Short mmCIF file of C-alpha atoms in Angstrom, two decimals:
data_model
loop_
_atom_site.label_atom_id
_atom_site.label_comp_id
_atom_site.label_asym_id
_atom_site.label_seq_id
_atom_site.Cartn_x
_atom_site.Cartn_y
_atom_site.Cartn_z
CA MET A 1 2.37 32.26 -19.76
CA LEU A 2 -0.44 34.80 -19.96
CA THR A 3 -3.95 33.39 -19.50
CA PRO A 4 -7.47 34.83 -19.96
CA ASP A 5 -7.72 35.35 -16.19
CA ASP A 6 -4.81 37.80 -16.37
CA LEU A 7 -7.18 40.29 -17.99
CA ASN A 8 -8.21 41.13 -14.41
CA ARG A 9 -4.71 42.59 -13.90
CA LEU A 10 -5.17 45.29 -16.54
CA GLU A 11 -5.04 48.78 -15.05
CA GLY A 12 -4.08 52.24 -16.26
CA ARG A 13 -0.95 52.65 -14.14
CA LEU A 14 0.74 54.77 -16.83
CA PRO A 15 -1.00 57.45 -18.93
CA VAL A 16 -1.56 56.75 -22.62
CA CYS A 17 -1.81 59.33 -25.42
CA VAL A 18 -3.10 58.17 -28.82
CA ILE A 19 -2.15 60.52 -31.66
CA GLY A 20 -3.55 60.06 -35.15
CA ALA A 21 -6.64 59.80 -37.28
CA ALA A 22 -10.36 59.25 -37.04
CA VAL A 23 -11.62 58.88 -40.61
CA VAL A 24 -14.56 57.36 -42.46
CA ASP A 25 -14.04 53.92 -44.01
CA VAL A 26 -16.28 52.87 -46.88
CA ILE A 27 -15.76 49.08 -46.86
CA ALA A 28 -16.63 46.88 -49.83
CA ASP A 29 -16.02 43.27 -50.88
CA ALA A 30 -14.06 42.91 -54.11
CA TYR A 31 -13.60 39.60 -55.93
CA SER A 32 -10.24 40.99 -57.13
CA LEU A 33 -8.40 44.31 -57.24
CA PRO A 34 -9.18 46.45 -60.30
CA HIS A 35 -6.76 46.79 -63.20
CA ARG A 36 -6.16 50.09 -64.95
CA GLY A 37 -9.18 51.05 -67.01
CA SER A 38 -11.36 48.29 -65.56
CA ASP A 39 -14.78 48.56 -63.93
CA ILE A 40 -15.43 45.98 -61.22
CA GLU A 41 -18.59 45.36 -59.24
CA LEU A 42 -18.28 45.83 -55.45
CA HIS A 43 -20.50 44.66 -52.63
CA GLN A 44 -20.64 47.34 -49.95
CA GLN A 45 -20.24 46.02 -46.41
CA GLY A 46 -20.88 49.33 -44.73
CA VAL A 47 -19.70 52.80 -43.87
CA ASN A 48 -17.62 52.78 -40.69
CA VAL A 49 -15.53 55.26 -38.79
CA GLY A 50 -11.95 54.03 -38.54
CA GLY A 51 -8.35 55.15 -38.70
CA CYS A 52 -5.39 53.48 -37.03
CA ALA A 53 -5.38 55.71 -33.96
CA LEU A 54 -9.14 55.41 -33.48
CA ASN A 55 -8.93 51.62 -33.66
CA VAL A 56 -6.23 51.75 -30.98
CA ALA A 57 -8.35 54.08 -28.84
CA ILE A 58 -11.36 51.75 -29.16
CA ALA A 59 -9.28 48.72 -28.11
CA LEU A 60 -7.96 50.58 -25.06
CA HIS A 61 -11.42 51.86 -24.10
CA ARG A 62 -13.00 48.42 -24.31
CA LEU A 63 -10.19 46.89 -22.27
CA GLY A 64 -10.81 49.52 -19.58
CA ILE A 65 -7.61 51.52 -20.11
CA PRO A 66 -8.13 55.34 -20.14
CA SER A 67 -6.35 57.35 -22.82
CA HIS A 68 -5.96 60.92 -24.06
CA ASN A 69 -7.13 60.68 -27.68
CA ALA A 70 -5.61 63.30 -29.99
CA LEU A 71 -7.81 62.65 -33.03
CA PRO A 72 -8.39 65.94 -34.90
CA LEU A 73 -12.06 66.66 -35.59
CA GLY A 74 -12.83 69.14 -38.37
CA ASN A 75 -15.93 70.59 -40.03
CA GLY A 76 -17.85 68.94 -42.84
CA THR A 77 -19.77 65.84 -43.91
CA TRP A 78 -17.16 63.31 -42.87
CA ALA A 79 -16.39 65.12 -39.60
CA SER A 80 -20.08 64.99 -38.66
CA ILE A 81 -20.14 61.23 -39.23
CA VAL A 82 -16.97 60.86 -37.15
CA ARG A 83 -18.35 62.90 -34.23
CA GLN A 84 -21.58 60.93 -34.13
CA LYS A 85 -19.70 57.63 -34.15
CA LEU A 86 -17.23 58.69 -31.45
CA THR A 87 -20.19 59.48 -29.21
CA GLU A 88 -21.55 55.96 -29.82
CA TYR A 89 -18.14 54.45 -29.04
CA GLY A 90 -17.80 56.49 -25.85
CA ILE A 91 -14.55 57.95 -27.22
CA HIS A 92 -13.59 61.60 -26.60
CA SER A 93 -11.03 63.52 -28.65
CA VAL A 94 -9.10 66.41 -27.15
CA LEU A 95 -8.55 68.09 -30.56
CA GLU A 96 -10.92 70.32 -32.56
CA THR A 97 -9.99 72.31 -35.67
CA SER A 98 -11.78 74.49 -38.22
CA LYS A 99 -9.18 73.95 -40.96
CA GLY A 100 -11.11 71.38 -42.99
CA ASP A 101 -13.02 68.11 -43.03
CA ASN A 102 -11.91 64.70 -41.78
CA GLY A 103 -10.50 62.23 -44.28
CA TRP A 104 -12.05 59.08 -45.71
CA CYS A 105 -10.99 55.94 -47.53
CA LEU A 106 -12.33 53.12 -49.66
CA ALA A 107 -11.31 49.72 -48.25
CA LEU A 108 -11.44 46.83 -50.72
CA VAL A 109 -11.64 43.41 -49.05
CA GLU A 110 -10.63 40.39 -51.16
CA PRO A 111 -12.04 36.86 -50.60
CA ASP A 112 -9.07 35.83 -48.42
CA GLY A 113 -9.65 38.78 -46.08
CA GLU A 114 -6.74 40.91 -47.32
CA ARG A 115 -7.54 44.61 -47.57
CA THR A 116 -6.37 47.46 -49.81
CA PHE A 117 -7.03 51.12 -48.98
CA LEU A 118 -7.58 54.14 -51.26
CA SER A 119 -7.30 57.13 -48.94
CA VAL A 120 -8.18 60.84 -49.03
CA SER A 121 -6.48 62.92 -46.30
CA GLY A 122 -8.19 65.52 -44.12
CA VAL A 123 -7.47 67.44 -40.92
CA GLU A 124 -5.89 64.33 -39.35
CA ASN A 125 -2.84 65.16 -41.47
CA LEU A 126 -2.77 68.93 -40.89
CA TRP A 127 -0.74 69.15 -37.69
CA ASP A 128 0.61 72.44 -36.37
CA ALA A 129 2.02 73.81 -33.12
CA GLU A 130 -1.34 75.24 -32.01
CA LEU A 131 -3.10 71.89 -32.41
CA LEU A 132 -0.34 70.00 -30.62
CA ARG A 133 -0.38 72.38 -27.65
CA ALA A 134 -3.88 71.12 -26.84
CA ILE A 135 -2.62 67.58 -26.15
CA PRO A 136 -2.21 66.79 -22.42
CA GLN A 137 1.37 66.01 -21.41
CA PRO A 138 1.38 63.96 -18.19
CA PRO A 139 4.79 62.52 -17.25
CA GLN A 140 5.77 58.89 -17.83
CA ARG A 141 3.11 58.44 -20.50
CA TRP A 142 3.07 56.12 -23.50
CA ILE A 143 2.51 57.88 -26.84
CA TYR A 144 1.12 55.99 -29.84
CA LEU A 145 1.88 57.32 -33.33
CA SER A 146 1.03 55.92 -36.77
CA GLY A 147 3.13 56.02 -39.92
CA TYR A 148 0.21 57.62 -41.75
CA GLN A 149 0.72 60.82 -39.76
CA LEU A 150 4.51 60.63 -39.88
CA THR A 151 4.47 60.54 -43.70
CA SER A 152 1.93 63.35 -44.05
CA LYS A 153 3.00 66.85 -45.10
CA SER A 154 3.15 67.81 -41.43
CA GLY A 155 5.03 64.71 -40.30
CA ASP A 156 8.10 66.73 -39.37
CA VAL A 157 5.93 68.96 -37.17
CA LEU A 158 4.97 65.87 -35.14
CA ILE A 159 8.61 64.82 -34.81
CA ASP A 160 9.57 68.37 -33.76
CA TRP A 161 6.89 68.18 -31.06
CA LEU A 162 8.17 64.81 -29.81
CA GLU A 163 11.75 66.08 -29.69
CA GLN A 164 10.70 69.15 -27.69
CA GLN A 165 8.74 67.34 -24.98
CA THR A 166 9.82 68.31 -21.47
CA GLN A 167 7.89 65.54 -19.69
CA SER A 168 9.21 61.98 -19.84
CA TYR A 169 7.45 59.59 -22.23
CA GLN A 170 7.84 56.33 -24.12
CA LEU A 171 6.91 56.05 -27.78
CA LEU A 172 5.15 53.26 -29.67
CA VAL A 173 5.34 53.65 -33.46
CA ASP A 174 3.36 51.56 -35.93
CA PHE A 175 4.76 52.56 -39.33
CA GLY A 176 2.15 50.53 -41.20
CA PRO A 177 1.95 50.52 -45.01
CA ARG A 178 3.63 53.94 -45.22
CA LEU A 179 6.95 52.59 -43.96
CA ALA A 180 8.53 52.74 -47.43
CA ASP A 181 7.65 56.45 -47.70
CA ILE A 182 9.70 57.49 -44.66
CA GLY A 183 12.95 59.16 -45.73
CA ASP A 184 16.36 58.50 -44.20
CA ALA A 185 16.58 61.79 -42.27
CA GLN A 186 13.09 61.41 -40.83
CA PHE A 187 13.71 57.77 -39.97
CA ALA A 188 16.93 58.68 -38.13
CA ARG A 189 15.09 61.32 -36.07
CA ILE A 190 12.39 58.84 -35.11
CA MET A 191 14.86 56.14 -34.12
CA ALA A 192 16.82 58.66 -32.02
CA LEU A 193 13.73 58.75 -29.77
CA LYS A 194 14.27 55.01 -28.96
CA PRO A 195 10.71 53.94 -29.80
CA LEU A 196 9.10 50.54 -29.53
CA ILE A 197 8.43 49.58 -33.16
CA THR A 198 5.64 47.20 -34.17
CA VAL A 199 5.61 45.79 -37.73
CA ASN A 200 3.84 43.08 -39.71
CA ARG A 201 5.50 40.56 -42.03
CA GLN A 202 5.72 42.81 -45.09
CA GLU A 203 7.06 45.75 -43.08
CA ALA A 204 9.57 43.53 -41.26
CA GLU A 205 10.92 42.25 -44.57
CA LEU A 206 11.32 45.81 -45.81
CA LEU A 207 13.28 46.75 -42.68
CA TRP A 208 15.42 43.61 -43.09
CA HIS A 209 16.42 44.43 -46.65
CA GLU A 210 16.32 48.24 -46.69
CA ARG A 211 17.29 49.43 -43.18
CA LEU A 212 19.57 46.53 -42.22
CA THR A 213 20.67 46.06 -45.86
CA GLN A 214 20.49 42.27 -45.64
CA ARG A 215 20.57 40.28 -48.89
CA GLU A 216 19.88 36.97 -47.21
CA THR A 217 16.41 35.43 -46.85
CA PHE A 218 14.30 37.23 -44.29
CA ASP A 219 14.72 35.90 -40.75
CA ALA A 220 12.44 37.51 -38.15
CA LYS A 221 14.48 36.41 -35.13
CA ARG A 222 17.74 37.70 -36.60
CA LEU A 223 15.99 40.93 -37.58
CA MET A 224 14.98 41.57 -33.97
CA VAL A 225 18.44 40.84 -32.59
CA GLN A 226 20.21 43.02 -35.16
CA TRP A 227 17.62 45.76 -34.82
CA HIS A 228 18.16 46.05 -31.09
CA GLN A 229 21.92 45.96 -31.51
CA ARG A 230 21.91 48.74 -34.11
CA PHE A 231 19.25 51.07 -32.72
CA ASP A 232 19.05 50.13 -29.03
CA SER A 233 15.31 50.09 -29.61
CA ALA A 234 12.58 47.54 -28.80
CA MET A 235 10.64 45.77 -31.55
CA VAL A 236 7.57 43.59 -32.05
CA VAL A 237 7.26 41.55 -35.26
CA ARG A 238 3.81 40.18 -36.13
CA LEU A 239 3.77 37.16 -38.45
CA ASP A 240 0.06 36.33 -38.69
CA SER A 241 -0.66 32.70 -37.78
CA GLU A 242 3.00 32.19 -36.81
CA GLY A 243 2.59 34.50 -33.83
CA ALA A 244 4.71 37.49 -32.88
CA GLY A 245 8.27 37.99 -31.74
CA PHE A 246 9.65 40.68 -29.46
CA VAL A 247 12.93 42.11 -28.22
CA ASP A 248 13.78 44.82 -25.70
CA ALA A 249 16.59 45.60 -23.28
CA HIS A 250 15.43 42.88 -20.88
CA SER A 251 14.34 39.94 -22.99
CA GLN A 252 13.52 38.50 -26.37
CA GLY A 253 11.22 35.69 -27.42
CA TRP A 254 8.29 34.44 -29.47
CA VAL A 255 4.60 34.27 -28.54
CA PRO A 256 2.37 31.82 -30.47
CA ALA A 257 -0.73 33.14 -32.20
CA LEU A 258 -4.18 32.39 -30.87
CA PRO A 259 -5.63 30.33 -33.78
CA THR A 260 -8.86 31.51 -35.40
CA GLN A 261 -10.82 31.58 -38.64
CA VAL A 262 -9.84 34.76 -40.51
CA VAL A 263 -12.82 36.71 -41.84
CA ASP A 264 -11.43 40.24 -42.26
CA THR A 265 -7.97 41.62 -41.46
CA ILE A 266 -9.04 45.29 -41.29
CA GLY A 267 -7.86 46.78 -37.99
CA ALA A 268 -5.90 43.69 -36.94
CA GLY A 269 -2.56 45.47 -36.58
CA ASP A 270 -4.18 48.47 -34.89
CA SER A 271 -6.00 46.26 -32.40
CA HIS A 272 -2.76 44.38 -31.70
CA ALA A 273 -1.16 47.75 -30.91
CA GLY A 274 -4.10 48.55 -28.64
CA GLY A 275 -3.51 45.30 -26.76
CA LEU A 276 0.20 46.10 -26.52
CA LEU A 277 -0.56 49.54 -25.08
CA ALA A 278 -3.06 48.15 -22.59
CA GLY A 279 -0.37 45.84 -21.24
CA LEU A 280 2.32 48.53 -21.31
CA ALA A 281 0.05 50.96 -19.43
CA SER A 282 -0.44 48.22 -16.83
CA GLY A 283 3.32 47.82 -16.34
CA TRP A 284 3.42 44.31 -17.87
CA SER A 285 6.46 42.68 -19.45
CA LEU A 286 6.74 43.01 -23.23
CA ALA A 287 6.16 39.25 -23.56
CA ASP A 288 2.79 39.51 -21.79
CA CYS A 289 1.89 42.64 -23.77
CA VAL A 290 2.52 40.76 -27.03
CA ALA A 291 0.41 37.81 -25.83
CA LEU A 292 -2.45 40.21 -25.08
CA GLY A 293 -2.04 41.87 -28.47
CA ASN A 294 -2.16 38.44 -30.15
CA ALA A 295 -5.41 37.59 -28.37
CA VAL A 296 -7.07 40.90 -29.26
CA ALA A 297 -5.97 40.66 -32.90
CA SER A 298 -7.16 37.04 -33.10
CA TYR A 299 -10.64 38.13 -32.07
CA VAL A 300 -10.68 41.11 -34.46
CA VAL A 301 -9.77 39.09 -37.58
CA SER A 302 -12.63 36.70 -36.78
CA GLN A 303 -15.11 39.62 -37.10
CA ARG A 304 -16.10 42.09 -39.82
CA GLY A 305 -14.75 45.64 -39.72
CA GLY A 306 -11.88 47.35 -37.95
CA ASP A 307 -13.84 48.74 -34.99
CA CYS A 308 -14.68 45.39 -33.39
CA ALA A 309 -12.08 45.12 -30.62
CA PRO A 310 -13.56 43.15 -27.70
CA ASP A 311 -14.25 44.24 -24.15
CA ARG A 312 -12.65 42.25 -21.33
CA ALA A 313 -15.57 39.87 -20.80
CA THR A 314 -15.91 39.10 -24.52
CA LEU A 315 -12.17 38.60 -24.91
CA HIS A 316 -12.06 36.32 -21.85
CA ARG A 317 -14.81 34.07 -23.29
CA TYR A 318 -13.26 34.02 -26.75
CA TRP A 319 -9.75 33.34 -25.44
CA GLN A 320 -10.96 30.53 -23.19
CA GLN A 321 -12.86 28.94 -26.08
CA ARG A 322 -9.83 29.05 -28.38
CA ILE A 323 -7.64 27.43 -25.73
CA THR A 324 -10.23 24.68 -25.19
CA GLN A 325 -10.46 23.96 -28.93
CA GLN A 326 -6.69 23.70 -29.46
#
């Protein structure tokens, strides 16, 4: 079983490429979600720079794992905010473009910590061959890709690029809330790449009923077994306080969650993916990678904002405290 002391074994043995978005998040507390025609009072928490891929890049950086970050940076008000924040984070993006501004979103956080996003796209969803040529392509790398980019207007351009790679790579896909927007043809092309898929409870249930066409009550363990049998592809299923399950060609199992007091779920799934990638880049087993992802996500949901992934020392202290209190 993975322990806090195993954080010392993290090392960037395999290259990591993080492809996706760096956008501005305007985060506000909402006592409830608005109804059509309503006008609700919000309490602004702050203006942060986020995006799934950036949250992953931050988690990797703070865990000491180097990565090539393909986060398009444009020109405009939002892009200026993003650039300034990336400098503060110590994060470098390999992509620059003059085709527009970066995107932004309004994140509404309800009292139980659940979040709802209203998003405006920018250059992070304007992929083309010229932009993609600027991404380093070392062999045997892990590539992270978010469903937000896959379901953008240039999603097929990203898949074309993946299919045309000449250097060996392994793919981690986090479909996220856009899973339902991925068409059958696009889904088939993605699965032909044999990716490791990571999904939360809602996304897992959608795959169970829609992709595996099951009418029975959702069963996470059966989902993983049937998924691997049908697609010959690895999977991680995150079920909040119930922990996370995993399956790949070598093993399958369940890793308990690291209990915590949930304050804000923004960035939890992204940070879990960052923990997964940190373990995968270190050559760890999928079981240990999931345990690391659980620990990182546990810390993140106990904090405000999506950019709060811990460094190794902070995570070690937090993890040790949670174990002691169990």
